[in-house]
Amino acid sequence: MTKSALQIARAAYQPKLPKALKGAVALEEGKATQSVADQEEIKKLFPNTYGMPVVTFNSSDKKVQLPAINVGVILSGGQAPGGHNVISGLFDGIKSLNKDCKLYGFLGGPSGLIDHKYIELTSGIIDEYRNTGGFDIIGSGRTKLEEQSQFDSGIEICNKLGIKALVIIGGDDSNTNACVLAEYYLQKKCGIQVIGCPKTIDGDLKNDMIETSFGFDTACKVYSEVIGNIMRDANSAKKYWHFIKLMGRSASHIALECGLQTQPNICIVSEEVEAKKMTLSQIVNNIAETVAARAEKGNNFGVVLIPEGLIEFIPEMKVLIAELNDLLAKESDVKAAVAKLNPNSAAVYASLPESIAKQLTLERDPHGNVQVSLIETEKLLIEMVKKRLADMKAAGTFKGKFSGLGHFFGYEGRCAAPSNFDADYCYSLGVNAVQLIASSKTGYMSLIRNTTANAENWIAGGVPITMMMNMERRNGMMKPVIRKALVELTGAPFKKLADNRADWAINTSYVYPGPIQYFGPSEVCDQPTKTLMLEIGAK
Ligand code: FBP
């Protein structure tokens, strides 16, 4: 396989590890925990894994020799930069505890476990993938692990391969499943531990314990580079308004982070739209007014950032989508489902351009979510802003020109070569997961904290997954799930945007971050996201 010069140079990068994980560790247990909400229900559903303590690893001089156990790893859900480094951390971690341990990778996501599709990950394979983007080492998938027959099929293959622990690298839904599996394996006393790792470019798997999910850092830096390039083009040509939709299925963390990195004219935050109960036409009016105000100054160009999940946060759309989710869970015929909408939602549905209405009824993902990446919100907004500006022109309140161009940045950022932050964070998560396994933990998520400090001083440990759970409606039923972290409107990152956006709207204050740097001074190569700096700095 031909490799790029960067790939070759990057293969030799040795990810930084927290000092606690550089040798033997001593385990420190905290107090019993409880779930973030719905404690009684969650406790009932997870009698064996509920209430366990948060654990921390400290350096120790007592070297532990792990018996020669085998570990299985699964990549679950959307790709995120750094997944290969979690796996190389796992590999190096188990080999350092006992060179006879083996690492098996289940192919194509959770379905690999169910269908017994796997490979042994040898040093030759691992070395090919160190510090690379993508999940192609074993592939990923979105099969939901939720049925007993699937869990039992997992036991069968683990017993066959001598696997004593499974590591599931995934987002909130996949880690919820990891916990369900851990609980089941404890009930069955089958001796298989399950550990989760926080992955998703969306950045919404975070809480008081998990500071950030891996992949968010790299993806935001890739998008910010390209947004910066578009801004410079807009500022040079001075004739286009660019409407850029950014990935992030639900929360607006990516749009907000890119907004902070690049200072666009408008950065929509879905959570604010919901909190202020803004309608689609209010959002359109706000954009049109900014276009008109900039036109007054002779600036017929600009950049608007749109979070991918926006549509689900506009109250009238949210009700419509929730109804469609429930109806489509029971009724596969779209027309029949639409005919059962209540009158308000039916009216909203009828008011949408046909293409958007159709996109709202496309197949759900296996977790019952609408696939927002397939809905062309950027085009919807361009069309509606154009119409609004035409009305304003007729009324004499807009005298400029408007030419809108739509973009969607999502897949471009999910498999980029991990930034130093993600390369180090992911490798640490992998090595740390091995310490959780060696400490006989199950139902835990690998935990690396203090991530705005130098990697040496990161804190390693584990958090019980039940601690992050609450009950939510999914596919028409109440289910225990990890609570998704949405953008907090009282949080420091949003406040920073809110304090500056009036200025950024009218003036051209663009920042051009340029590409991720892998080699060079630490202040250029090792910076965490602005979100992380502002959130941790504010604590
Ligand atoms: P995860 O939550 O599984 O990490 O995936 C997130 C994501 O990248 C979203 O940002 C996006 O909406 C979705 O995946 C796209 O899914 P798919 O890869 O199935 O098209």
Coordinates of C-alpha atoms and ligand atoms in Angstrom, one line a residue:
M1 CA 0.0 0.0 0.0
T2 CA 1.4 3.4 -1.0
K3 CA 1.7 5.7 2.0
S4 CA 1.8 9.5 2.1
A5 CA 4.9 11.2 3.6
L6 CA 2.8 12.3 6.6
Q7 CA 1.6 8.8 7.2
I8 CA 5.2 7.5 7.2
A9 CA 6.4 10.2 9.5
R10 CA 3.4 10.0 11.8
A11 CA 3.7 6.2 12.3
A12 CA 6.8 6.9 14.4
Y13 CA 4.9 9.3 16.7
Q14 CA 4.9 8.0 20.3
P15 CA 1.6 9.2 21.9
K16 CA 2.1 10.9 25.3
L17 CA 0.8 9.0 28.3
P18 CA -0.2 10.3 31.8
K19 CA 2.5 9.5 34.2
A20 CA 0.1 7.3 36.2
L21 CA -0.1 4.9 33.3
K22 CA 3.5 4.7 32.4
G23 CA 4.2 1.7 34.8
A24 CA 2.3 -0.2 37.5
V25 CA -0.8 1.4 39.0
A26 CA -2.4 1.5 42.4
L27 CA -6.2 1.6 42.4
E28 CA -8.1 4.2 44.5
E29 CA -11.8 3.8 44.9
G30 CA -14.1 6.8 45.6
K31 CA -17.6 6.8 47.1
A32 CA -20.7 4.9 45.9
T33 CA -22.3 6.7 42.9
Q34 CA -25.8 7.1 41.7
S35 CA -27.3 7.8 38.2
V36 CA -27.9 11.4 37.1
A37 CA -31.7 10.9 37.3
D38 CA -34.4 8.2 37.7
Q39 CA -32.3 6.5 40.3
E40 CA -34.9 3.9 41.4
E41 CA -35.6 2.7 37.8
I42 CA -31.9 2.5 36.8
K43 CA -31.0 0.7 40.0
K44 CA -33.8 -1.9 39.3
L45 CA -32.6 -2.4 35.8
F46 CA -28.9 -2.7 36.7
P47 CA -28.8 -4.4 40.1
N48 CA -25.2 -5.6 39.7
T49 CA -23.6 -2.6 38.1
Y50 CA -25.5 0.3 39.8
G51 CA -23.8 2.4 42.5
M52 CA -20.2 1.3 41.9
P53 CA -17.5 3.9 42.8
V54 CA -15.5 6.1 40.5
V55 CA -11.9 4.8 40.4
T56 CA -8.5 6.5 40.0
F57 CA -5.2 5.0 39.1
N58 CA -2.1 6.3 40.8
S59 CA 1.5 5.3 40.0
S60 CA 2.8 2.4 42.0
D61 CA 6.1 0.4 42.1
K62 CA 4.3 -2.9 42.6
K63 CA 4.3 -4.4 39.1
V64 CA 1.2 -6.6 38.5
Q65 CA 1.5 -9.6 36.2
L66 CA -1.8 -10.2 34.4
P67 CA -2.6 -13.8 33.6
A68 CA -2.5 -14.5 29.9
I69 CA -6.1 -13.4 29.1
N70 CA -7.5 -12.4 25.8
V71 CA -9.4 -9.2 25.1
G72 CA -12.0 -8.4 22.4
V73 CA -12.5 -4.9 20.9
I74 CA -15.5 -3.5 19.0
L75 CA -15.7 -0.1 17.2
S76 CA -19.3 1.0 17.2
G77 CA -21.1 3.8 15.4
G78 CA -19.7 6.7 13.4
Q79 CA -16.0 7.0 12.8
A80 CA -14.0 9.4 15.0
P81 CA -10.3 10.2 14.6
G82 CA -8.2 8.3 17.2
G83 CA -10.0 4.9 17.2
H84 CA -6.9 3.2 15.9
N85 CA -4.9 4.7 18.8
V86 CA -7.4 3.3 21.4
I87 CA -6.8 -0.1 19.9
S88 CA -3.0 0.4 19.8
G89 CA -3.2 1.5 23.5
L90 CA -5.1 -1.7 24.3
F91 CA -2.6 -3.8 22.5
D92 CA 0.4 -2.3 24.1
G93 CA -1.4 -2.3 27.5
I94 CA -2.2 -6.0 27.5
K95 CA 1.2 -7.0 26.1
S96 CA 3.0 -5.0 28.8
L97 CA 1.1 -6.9 31.5
N98 CA 1.6 -10.3 29.8
K99 CA 3.2 -10.8 26.4
D100 CA 0.9 -13.9 25.9
C101 CA -2.3 -11.9 26.1
K102 CA -4.1 -11.6 22.7
L103 CA -6.3 -8.9 21.3
Y104 CA -9.2 -9.8 19.0
G105 CA -11.0 -7.3 16.9
F106 CA -14.6 -8.0 16.0
L107 CA -15.3 -6.9 12.4
G108 CA -17.9 -4.4 11.3
G109 CA -19.1 -3.2 14.7
P110 CA -21.2 -5.0 17.2
S111 CA -22.5 -7.4 14.6
G112 CA -19.0 -9.0 14.5
L113 CA -19.5 -10.2 18.0
I114 CA -23.0 -11.6 17.2
D115 CA -21.9 -13.2 13.9
H116 CA -18.5 -14.4 15.2
K117 CA -16.5 -12.4 12.6
Y118 CA -13.2 -11.4 14.0
I119 CA -9.4 -11.2 13.5
E120 CA -6.5 -11.4 15.9
L121 CA -4.8 -8.1 16.0
T122 CA -1.1 -8.8 15.8
S123 CA 1.8 -6.3 16.2
G124 CA 2.2 -6.3 12.4
I125 CA -1.4 -5.1 11.9
I126 CA -1.3 -2.7 14.8
D127 CA 1.9 -1.0 13.6
E128 CA 0.2 -0.2 10.3
Y129 CA -2.5 1.7 12.0
R130 CA -0.8 3.7 14.8
N131 CA -1.8 7.4 14.7
T132 CA -3.9 7.0 11.6
G133 CA -7.5 8.2 11.2
G134 CA -10.4 5.9 10.3
F135 CA -11.9 2.7 11.8
D136 CA -10.8 0.5 8.9
I137 CA -8.5 -1.7 11.1
I138 CA -11.6 -3.7 11.9
G139 CA -14.5 -1.6 10.6
S140 CA -17.5 -0.2 12.5
G141 CA -21.3 -0.6 12.4
R142 CA -24.5 0.6 14.1
T143 CA -26.1 -2.8 15.1
K144 CA -27.7 -2.3 18.5
L145 CA -26.7 -4.9 21.0
E146 CA -30.0 -5.3 22.9
E147 CA -31.3 -8.9 22.7
Q148 CA -30.5 -11.8 24.9
S149 CA -29.8 -14.0 21.9
Q150 CA -27.1 -11.5 20.8
F151 CA -25.5 -11.4 24.3
D152 CA -25.5 -15.2 24.4
S153 CA -23.9 -15.4 21.0
G154 CA -21.2 -13.1 22.4
I155 CA -20.6 -15.5 25.3
E156 CA -20.2 -18.3 22.9
I157 CA -17.5 -16.6 20.8
C158 CA -15.7 -15.2 23.9
N159 CA -15.5 -18.6 25.4
K160 CA -14.2 -20.1 22.2
L161 CA -11.4 -17.4 22.0
G162 CA -10.7 -17.3 25.7
I163 CA -11.8 -13.6 25.8
K164 CA -12.3 -12.4 29.3
A165 CA -13.0 -8.8 28.5
L166 CA -14.7 -6.8 25.8
V167 CA -13.9 -3.2 25.1
I168 CA -16.7 -1.3 23.3
I169 CA -15.6 2.0 21.7
G170 CA -18.7 4.0 21.0
G171 CA -21.0 7.0 21.7
D172 CA -23.7 7.3 24.2
D173 CA -26.0 4.6 22.8
S174 CA -23.1 2.1 22.3
N175 CA -21.8 2.7 25.8
T176 CA -25.4 2.3 27.1
N177 CA -25.4 -1.1 25.4
A178 CA -21.9 -1.9 26.9
C179 CA -23.5 -1.4 30.3
V180 CA -26.5 -3.6 29.5
L181 CA -24.0 -6.3 28.3
A182 CA -21.9 -5.9 31.5
E183 CA -25.0 -6.3 33.6
Y184 CA -26.1 -9.4 31.7
Y185 CA -22.7 -11.1 31.9
L186 CA -22.5 -10.4 35.6
Q187 CA -26.0 -11.9 36.1
K188 CA -25.0 -14.9 34.1
K189 CA -21.7 -15.2 36.0
C190 CA -19.9 -15.9 32.7
G191 CA -16.7 -14.1 33.6
I192 CA -16.6 -11.6 30.8
Q193 CA -15.9 -8.0 31.7
V194 CA -17.2 -5.1 29.5
I195 CA -15.5 -1.7 29.4
G196 CA -16.6 1.3 27.3
C197 CA -14.6 4.1 25.7
P198 CA -16.1 7.6 25.0
K199 CA -16.1 8.2 21.2
T200 CA -18.0 10.6 19.0
I201 CA -17.0 13.6 17.0
D202 CA -20.3 15.1 18.1
G203 CA -18.8 15.9 21.5
D204 CA -22.1 15.1 23.3
L205 CA -20.7 12.2 25.4
K206 CA -19.4 14.3 28.3
N207 CA -20.5 15.1 31.8
D208 CA -19.0 15.9 35.2
M209 CA -16.6 12.9 34.8
I210 CA -16.0 12.6 31.0
E211 CA -14.4 15.9 29.9
T212 CA -14.6 15.2 26.1
S213 CA -15.3 12.4 23.7
F214 CA -12.5 11.5 21.4
G215 CA -12.5 12.7 17.8
F216 CA -14.2 16.0 18.6
D217 CA -10.9 17.8 18.7
T218 CA -9.6 16.6 15.3
A219 CA -13.0 16.9 13.5
C220 CA -13.5 20.5 14.7
K221 CA -10.0 21.5 13.7
V222 CA -10.6 20.0 10.2
Y223 CA -13.9 21.8 9.8
S224 CA -12.5 25.0 11.2
E225 CA -9.6 24.9 8.7
V226 CA -12.0 24.6 5.8
I227 CA -14.4 27.2 7.2
G228 CA -11.5 29.6 7.5
N229 CA -10.5 28.9 3.9
I230 CA -14.1 29.6 2.8
M231 CA -14.1 32.8 4.8
R232 CA -11.0 34.0 3.1
D233 CA -12.5 33.2 -0.3
A234 CA -15.7 35.0 0.7
N235 CA -13.7 38.0 1.9
S236 CA -11.7 38.0 -1.4
A237 CA -14.6 37.6 -3.9
K238 CA -17.1 39.5 -1.8
K239 CA -20.1 38.0 -3.6
Y240 CA -21.3 34.9 -1.8
W241 CA -23.1 34.0 1.4
H242 CA -21.9 30.5 2.5
F243 CA -24.3 28.4 4.5
I244 CA -22.3 25.7 6.1
K245 CA -24.0 22.8 7.8
L246 CA -21.8 21.0 10.3
M247 CA -22.1 17.5 11.6
G248 CA -23.3 16.7 15.1
R249 CA -26.5 14.7 15.1
S250 CA -28.1 16.4 18.0
A251 CA -26.0 18.8 20.0
S252 CA -24.4 21.9 18.5
H253 CA -21.0 21.5 20.1
I254 CA -19.2 21.2 16.7
A255 CA -20.9 24.3 15.3
L256 CA -20.2 26.2 18.5
E257 CA -16.5 25.1 18.6
C258 CA -16.0 26.0 14.9
G259 CA -17.8 29.3 15.6
L260 CA -15.3 30.1 18.4
Q261 CA -12.3 29.1 16.2
T262 CA -13.3 31.1 13.1
Q263 CA -15.7 33.9 14.2
P264 CA -18.4 33.7 11.5
N265 CA -21.1 36.3 10.9
I266 CA -23.8 33.9 12.2
C267 CA -23.4 30.7 14.2
I268 CA -26.8 29.0 15.0
V269 CA -26.9 27.0 18.2
S270 CA -29.9 24.6 18.2
E271 CA -30.2 24.5 22.0
E272 CA -30.8 28.3 22.0
V273 CA -33.4 28.0 19.2
E274 CA -35.2 25.4 21.4
A275 CA -34.8 27.4 24.6
K276 CA -36.2 30.6 23.0
K277 CA -38.9 28.6 21.2
M278 CA -37.8 30.1 17.9
T279 CA -39.8 29.2 14.8
L280 CA -38.3 28.5 11.4
S281 CA -39.4 31.9 10.1
Q282 CA -37.8 33.7 13.1
I283 CA -34.5 32.0 12.3
V284 CA -34.9 33.0 8.7
N285 CA -35.7 36.6 9.6
N286 CA -32.6 36.9 11.8
I287 CA -30.4 35.7 9.0
A288 CA -32.1 38.0 6.5
E289 CA -31.6 41.0 8.8
T290 CA -27.9 40.3 9.2
V291 CA -27.6 40.0 5.4
A292 CA -29.3 43.3 5.0
A293 CA -27.2 45.0 7.7
R294 CA -24.0 43.9 6.1
A295 CA -25.3 44.9 2.6
E296 CA -25.8 48.5 4.0
K297 CA -22.0 48.5 4.6
G298 CA -21.4 47.2 1.1
N299 CA -20.6 43.6 2.3
N300 CA -22.8 41.3 0.2
F301 CA -21.0 38.2 1.6
G302 CA -20.9 36.3 4.8
V303 CA -20.7 32.9 6.5
V304 CA -23.4 31.1 8.4
L305 CA -22.7 28.0 10.5
I306 CA -25.7 25.6 10.9
P307 CA -25.7 22.7 13.3
E308 CA -26.7 19.5 11.6
G309 CA -29.4 18.8 14.3
L310 CA -31.1 22.2 14.0
I311 CA -34.3 20.9 12.5
E312 CA -35.0 18.7 15.5
F313 CA -34.7 21.7 17.9
I314 CA -37.2 24.0 16.2
P315 CA -40.2 23.4 18.5
E316 CA -42.8 22.8 15.7
M317 CA -40.4 20.5 13.9
K318 CA -39.4 18.7 17.1
V319 CA -43.0 17.7 17.7
L320 CA -43.4 16.6 14.1
I321 CA -40.3 14.5 14.2
A322 CA -41.1 12.9 17.5
E323 CA -44.6 11.9 16.2
L324 CA -43.0 10.6 13.0
N325 CA -40.4 8.6 15.0
D326 CA -43.2 6.9 17.0
L327 CA -45.4 6.3 13.9
L328 CA -42.6 5.0 11.7
A329 CA -41.5 2.6 14.5
K330 CA -44.9 0.9 14.1
E331 CA -45.8 1.6 10.5
S332 CA -43.3 1.1 7.6
D333 CA -45.6 2.7 5.0
V334 CA -44.6 6.4 5.0
K335 CA -47.9 7.6 3.5
A336 CA -50.0 5.7 6.1
A337 CA -47.7 7.0 8.9
V338 CA -48.1 10.6 7.7
A339 CA -51.8 10.3 7.5
K340 CA -51.9 9.6 11.3
L341 CA -50.1 12.8 12.2
N342 CA -52.1 15.1 14.5
P343 CA -53.5 18.2 12.8
N344 CA -50.8 20.6 14.0
S345 CA -48.0 18.4 12.8
A346 CA -49.8 17.6 9.6
A347 CA -49.9 21.3 8.9
V348 CA -46.2 21.8 9.6
Y349 CA -45.4 18.8 7.4
A350 CA -47.5 20.2 4.6
S351 CA -45.8 23.6 4.8
L352 CA -42.3 22.2 4.1
P353 CA -40.8 22.0 0.7
E354 CA -41.4 18.5 -0.7
S355 CA -37.8 17.5 -0.7
I356 CA -37.3 18.4 3.0
A357 CA -40.6 16.7 4.0
K358 CA -39.4 13.5 2.2
Q359 CA -36.0 13.7 3.9
L360 CA -37.8 13.7 7.3
T361 CA -39.4 10.3 6.7
L362 CA -36.3 8.5 5.5
E363 CA -35.3 5.3 7.3
R364 CA -34.3 5.8 11.0
D365 CA -31.0 4.6 12.4
P366 CA -31.0 1.4 14.5
H367 CA -31.5 3.5 17.6
G368 CA -34.7 5.0 16.1
N369 CA -33.2 8.5 15.4
V370 CA -34.0 10.5 12.3
Q371 CA -30.8 10.7 10.2
V372 CA -30.3 14.4 10.3
S373 CA -27.2 14.3 8.2
L374 CA -29.5 13.5 5.2
I375 CA -31.7 16.6 5.7
E376 CA -30.5 19.5 3.7
T377 CA -31.1 22.3 6.2
E378 CA -28.5 24.6 4.6
K379 CA -30.5 24.5 1.3
L380 CA -33.8 25.0 3.1
L381 CA -32.4 28.1 4.9
I382 CA -30.9 29.5 1.7
E383 CA -34.2 29.2 -0.1
M384 CA -36.2 30.8 2.7
V385 CA -33.7 33.6 3.3
K386 CA -33.8 34.4 -0.5
K387 CA -37.6 34.6 -0.4
R388 CA -37.5 36.8 2.7
L389 CA -35.0 39.1 1.2
A390 CA -37.1 39.4 -2.0
D391 CA -40.0 40.6 0.2
M392 CA -37.6 43.0 2.0
K393 CA -36.4 44.3 -1.3
A394 CA -40.0 45.0 -2.4
A395 CA -40.6 46.8 0.9
G396 CA -37.4 48.8 0.4
T397 CA -35.6 47.4 3.5
F398 CA -32.9 45.5 1.6
K399 CA -30.9 47.1 -1.1
G400 CA -28.1 44.6 -1.5
K401 CA -27.5 41.4 -3.4
F402 CA -27.8 37.8 -2.1
S403 CA -26.3 34.7 -3.6
G404 CA -26.2 31.7 -1.3
L405 CA -24.0 28.6 -1.5
G406 CA -24.6 25.5 0.6
H407 CA -22.0 23.2 2.1
F408 CA -22.1 20.3 4.4
F409 CA -19.0 19.3 6.4
G410 CA -19.3 16.0 8.2
Y411 CA -17.7 12.9 6.7
E412 CA -14.6 15.0 5.8
G413 CA -13.6 15.3 9.4
R414 CA -14.5 11.9 10.8
C415 CA -11.4 10.0 9.6
A416 CA -8.7 12.7 9.6
A417 CA -5.3 11.7 11.0
P418 CA -5.9 12.4 14.8
S419 CA -4.5 15.6 16.2
N420 CA -1.8 15.2 18.9
F421 CA -4.6 15.7 21.4
D422 CA -6.7 12.9 20.0
A423 CA -3.7 10.7 19.4
D424 CA -2.5 11.0 23.0
Y425 CA -6.0 11.0 24.5
C426 CA -7.1 7.8 22.6
Y427 CA -3.9 5.9 23.3
S428 CA -4.3 6.8 27.0
L429 CA -7.9 5.6 26.9
G430 CA -6.8 2.3 25.5
V431 CA -3.9 1.7 28.0
N432 CA -6.2 2.8 30.8
A433 CA -9.0 0.4 29.7
V434 CA -6.5 -2.4 30.2
Q435 CA -5.9 -1.2 33.8
L436 CA -9.6 -1.4 34.4
I437 CA -9.7 -4.9 33.0
A438 CA -6.6 -5.9 35.2
S439 CA -8.5 -4.4 38.2
S440 CA -11.5 -6.8 37.5
K441 CA -13.8 -3.9 36.7
T442 CA -16.9 -4.2 34.5
G443 CA -19.6 -1.8 33.4
Y444 CA -17.0 1.1 33.6
M445 CA -16.0 3.7 31.0
S446 CA -12.3 4.4 30.6
L447 CA -11.7 7.8 32.1
I448 CA -8.9 10.3 31.4
R449 CA -9.3 13.7 33.1
N450 CA -7.5 17.0 33.5
T451 CA -7.1 17.1 29.7
T452 CA -6.3 20.8 29.4
A453 CA -3.1 20.1 31.3
N454 CA 0.1 18.6 29.9
A455 CA -0.6 14.9 29.1
E456 CA 1.9 13.9 31.8
N457 CA -0.5 15.3 34.4
W458 CA -3.7 13.8 33.0
I459 CA -5.7 11.8 35.6
A460 CA -6.5 8.1 34.7
G461 CA -9.3 6.0 36.1
G462 CA -12.8 4.7 35.4
V463 CA -16.4 5.8 35.8
P464 CA -19.4 3.4 36.3
I465 CA -21.6 3.8 33.2
T466 CA -24.8 3.6 35.3
M467 CA -23.7 6.9 36.9
M468 CA -24.4 8.7 33.5
M469 CA -27.8 7.2 32.9
N470 CA -31.4 8.4 32.9
M471 CA -34.6 7.1 31.4
E472 CA -35.6 8.5 27.9
R473 CA -38.2 7.7 25.3
R474 CA -36.7 5.7 22.4
N475 CA -38.7 4.0 19.6
G476 CA -41.8 4.8 21.5
M477 CA -40.7 3.2 24.8
M478 CA -38.9 4.4 28.0
K479 CA -35.3 3.1 28.0
P480 CA -32.3 3.5 30.3
V481 CA -29.7 5.6 28.3
I482 CA -26.6 7.7 28.9
R483 CA -27.8 11.3 29.1
K484 CA -26.6 13.2 26.1
A485 CA -24.8 16.5 26.8
L486 CA -26.3 19.3 24.9
V487 CA -24.7 22.8 24.7
E488 CA -25.4 24.6 28.0
L489 CA -26.6 28.1 27.4
T490 CA -25.1 29.1 30.8
G491 CA -21.8 27.5 29.9
A492 CA -18.6 29.4 29.1
P493 CA -18.3 28.4 25.4
F494 CA -21.8 29.6 24.6
K495 CA -21.4 32.8 26.6
K496 CA -18.2 33.6 24.7
L497 CA -20.2 33.3 21.4
A498 CA -23.1 35.3 22.8
D499 CA -20.8 38.1 24.0
N500 CA -19.2 38.5 20.6
R501 CA -21.7 37.6 17.9
A502 CA -23.2 41.1 17.4
D503 CA -19.7 42.3 16.5
W504 CA -18.9 39.2 14.3
A505 CA -22.3 39.6 12.5
I506 CA -21.7 43.0 11.1
N507 CA -17.9 43.3 11.0
T508 CA -15.7 40.9 9.2
S509 CA -13.7 39.4 12.1
Y510 CA -12.9 36.0 10.5
V511 CA -10.0 33.9 12.0
Y512 CA -8.2 31.5 9.7
P513 CA -7.0 28.5 11.8
G514 CA -5.2 26.7 9.0
P515 CA -4.6 22.9 8.9
I516 CA -3.8 20.7 11.9
Q517 CA -0.1 20.7 12.7
Y518 CA 1.4 17.4 13.8
F519 CA 5.0 18.6 14.1
G520 CA 6.2 21.9 15.6
P521 CA 5.9 24.0 18.7
S522 CA 3.5 22.7 21.4
E523 CA 1.3 25.8 21.4
V524 CA 0.6 25.1 17.7
C525 CA 0.3 21.2 17.9
D526 CA -1.0 20.3 21.3
Q527 CA -3.8 22.9 21.9
P528 CA -7.1 21.3 23.1
T529 CA -10.4 22.7 21.7
K530 CA -11.6 26.2 22.8
T531 CA -14.7 24.4 24.3
L532 CA -12.5 22.3 26.6
M533 CA -10.3 25.3 27.6
L534 CA -13.4 27.4 28.4
E535 CA -15.3 24.6 30.2
I536 CA -12.4 23.4 32.3
G537 CA -11.1 26.9 32.8
A538 CA -14.5 27.9 34.2
K539 CA -14.4 25.1 36.8
Ligands
FBP1 P1 -21.7 8.6 16.5 O1 -22.6 9.3 17.5 O2 -22.0 7.2 16.4 O3 -20.3 8.9 16.9 O4 -21.9 9.3 15.1 C1 -22.1 10.6 14.9 C2 -22.2 11.0 13.5 O5 -21.0 11.3 12.9 C3 -23.2 12.3 13.5 O6 -22.4 13.4 13.6 C4 -23.9 12.1 12.2 O7 -25.2 12.6 12.2 C5 -24.0 10.6 12.0 O8 -22.9 10.0 12.7 C6 -24.0 10.1 10.6 O9 -24.2 8.7 10.6 P2 -23.8 7.7 9.4 O10 -22.3 7.5 9.6 O11 -24.5 6.5 9.8 O12 -24.1 8.4 8.2

